[in-house]
Rosetta silent file (secondary structure, phi, psi, omega in degrees, C-alpha in Angstrom):
SEQUENCE: MTRRVAESHGRTAGQTVLRWHLDNGLVPIPKTVRPRRLAENLDVFDFRLTHEDHKALASLAGTQETMDPDTHEEF
SCORE:     score description
SCORE:     0.000 S_00000001
   1 L     0.000  -45.144 -179.756  103.698   97.057   77.062 S_00000001
   2 H   -61.489  -44.483 -176.387  106.427   95.660   79.313 S_00000001
   3 H   -65.609  -37.987  179.348  108.946   98.114   77.855 S_00000001
   4 H   -59.137  -51.927 -179.913  106.575  101.086   78.413 S_00000001
   5 H   -62.255  -43.543  178.829  106.167  100.215   82.073 S_00000001
   6 H   -58.815  -46.498 -174.253  109.928   99.553   82.505 S_00000001
   7 H   -64.746  -32.219 -176.870  110.865  102.883   80.868 S_00000001
   8 H   -69.556  -19.425 -178.913  108.433  104.737   83.160 S_00000001
   9 H  -107.174   -2.598 -177.862  110.429  103.468   86.169 S_00000001
  10 L    71.919   34.067 -177.715  113.896  103.737   84.569 S_00000001
  11 L  -124.596  174.820  175.425  114.289   99.983   84.676 S_00000001
  12 L   -86.913  162.226  175.939  114.750   97.118   82.265 S_00000001
  13 H   -58.400  -40.986  179.573  111.792   94.958   81.120 S_00000001
  14 H   -61.304  -43.488  176.789  113.343   92.080   83.025 S_00000001
  15 H   -62.957  -39.857 -179.040  113.485   94.032   86.283 S_00000001
  16 H   -64.186  -43.736  179.416  109.899   95.106   85.818 S_00000001
  17 H   -65.344  -43.309  174.448  108.725   91.530   85.274 S_00000001
  18 H   -58.716  -44.155 -179.827  110.673   90.356   88.337 S_00000001
  19 H   -61.503  -40.539 -178.838  109.134   93.111   90.444 S_00000001
  20 H   -63.015  -44.776  179.093  105.628   92.138   89.161 S_00000001
  21 H   -58.955  -48.605 -179.752  106.251   88.496   90.199 S_00000001
  22 H   -58.649  -44.510  179.888  107.482   89.508   93.690 S_00000001
  23 H   -63.839  -21.075 -177.067  104.545   91.876   94.196 S_00000001
  24 L  -104.871   20.408  174.364  102.108   89.048   93.312 S_00000001
  25 L    69.170   20.645 -179.310  103.686   86.614   95.808 S_00000001
  26 L  -100.473  155.233  179.049  105.333   84.521   93.093 S_00000001
  27 L  -106.939  101.552 -179.648  108.865   83.160   93.154 S_00000001
  28 L   -78.366  149.478  178.255  110.652   84.143   89.918 S_00000001
  29 L  -124.396   79.307  179.531  113.631   82.004   88.903 S_00000001
  30 L   -70.651  148.905 -178.567  115.653   84.173   86.553 S_00000001
  31 L  -125.351  120.900  176.374  118.429   82.411   84.605 S_00000001
  32 L  -162.601  155.297  174.027  121.618   84.193   83.493 S_00000001
  33 L  -119.546   -0.768  179.712  125.353   83.731   83.733 S_00000001
  34 L   -82.212  123.864 -178.474  126.099   87.368   82.787 S_00000001
  35 H   -56.141  -37.293 -179.765  127.390   89.429   85.706 S_00000001
  36 H   -62.207  -42.905 -178.156  125.518   92.573   84.517 S_00000001
  37 H   -69.450  -38.251  177.215  122.257   90.619   84.401 S_00000001
  38 H   -56.400  -46.458  179.878  122.852   89.083   87.806 S_00000001
  39 H   -67.336  -37.173  175.480  123.212   92.528   89.283 S_00000001
  40 H   -62.864  -43.170 -178.759  120.061   93.719   87.489 S_00000001
  41 H   -63.181  -28.684  177.665  118.051   90.818   88.736 S_00000001
  42 H   -85.823  -13.461 -174.772  118.967   91.731   92.309 S_00000001
  43 L   -96.254   59.767 -175.396  118.241   95.371   91.842 S_00000001
  44 L  -125.829    8.452 -170.455  114.438   95.138   92.006 S_00000001
  45 L  -105.896    3.465 -178.054  113.716   96.045   95.658 S_00000001
  46 L  -118.852   25.349  171.398  113.918   99.801   95.532 S_00000001
  47 L  -147.130  161.010 -178.943  110.980  100.636   93.253 S_00000001
  48 L  -129.619  144.896  175.904  107.250   99.880   93.190 S_00000001
  49 L   -87.939  142.813  179.878  104.869   99.257   90.382 S_00000001
  50 L   -80.966  170.466  177.236  101.650  101.342   90.379 S_00000001
  51 H   -60.554  -40.594  178.786   98.199   99.784   90.318 S_00000001
  52 H   -60.001  -41.249 -178.993   97.969  100.758   86.661 S_00000001
  53 H   -63.737  -43.830 -179.436  101.324   99.093   85.943 S_00000001
  54 H   -62.657  -44.240  178.738  100.039   95.851   87.634 S_00000001
  55 H   -60.972  -45.695  178.211   96.861   95.907   85.559 S_00000001
  56 H   -60.471  -43.814 -176.908   98.872   96.369   82.359 S_00000001
  57 H   -74.355  -36.085  178.861  101.290   93.596   83.097 S_00000001
  58 H   -66.495  -26.262  177.132   98.587   91.244   84.296 S_00000001
  59 L   -68.272  -13.164  179.724   96.772   91.691   80.988 S_00000001
  60 L   -88.102  -17.056  179.572   99.812   90.076   79.366 S_00000001
  61 L   -46.211  122.627  175.594   99.505   86.872   81.333 S_00000001
  62 L    85.921   -2.530 -176.720   99.262   84.021   78.873 S_00000001
  63 L   -86.796  -13.534 -175.966   99.998   86.214   75.819 S_00000001
  64 L    57.612   43.692  172.775  103.643   84.912   75.575 S_00000001
  65 L   -61.696  125.413 -174.105  105.038   88.371   75.015 S_00000001
  66 L  -121.082  143.928 -176.904  108.604   87.575   74.063 S_00000001
  67 E  -143.131  145.935  173.060  111.607   89.848   74.003 S_00000001
  68 E   -73.939  115.878 -175.428  115.287   89.561   73.154 S_00000001
  69 L   -71.369  -15.359  172.646  116.953   90.153   76.513 S_00000001
  70 L   -77.040  -37.459 -175.885  120.005   91.757   74.856 S_00000001
  71 L  -109.587  -10.438 -176.013  118.197   94.331   72.900 S_00000001
  72 L    58.427   28.258  176.447  114.860   94.465   74.815 S_00000001
  73 E   -91.094  132.535  175.517  113.168   94.328   71.376 S_00000001
  74 E   -75.746  146.113 -178.440  109.879   92.477   71.344 S_00000001
  75 L   -89.187    0.000    0.000  109.527   89.660   68.870 S_00000001
């Protein structure tokens, strides 16, 4: 689900989840030491999620959808 929304915006799943948190007034605290990921985490302010995207991502709350951040493959 997260990957589908991310691909529709040309973003990573991580960026999509960060955008969702920001749009919902939450304060995400991403953790990484990789320069590429740091840049990705900051590059979330120039796209918007649609109402349908928000509904789809909200439906995942509490489901513990887990993904490998290097391959973006869901477990």
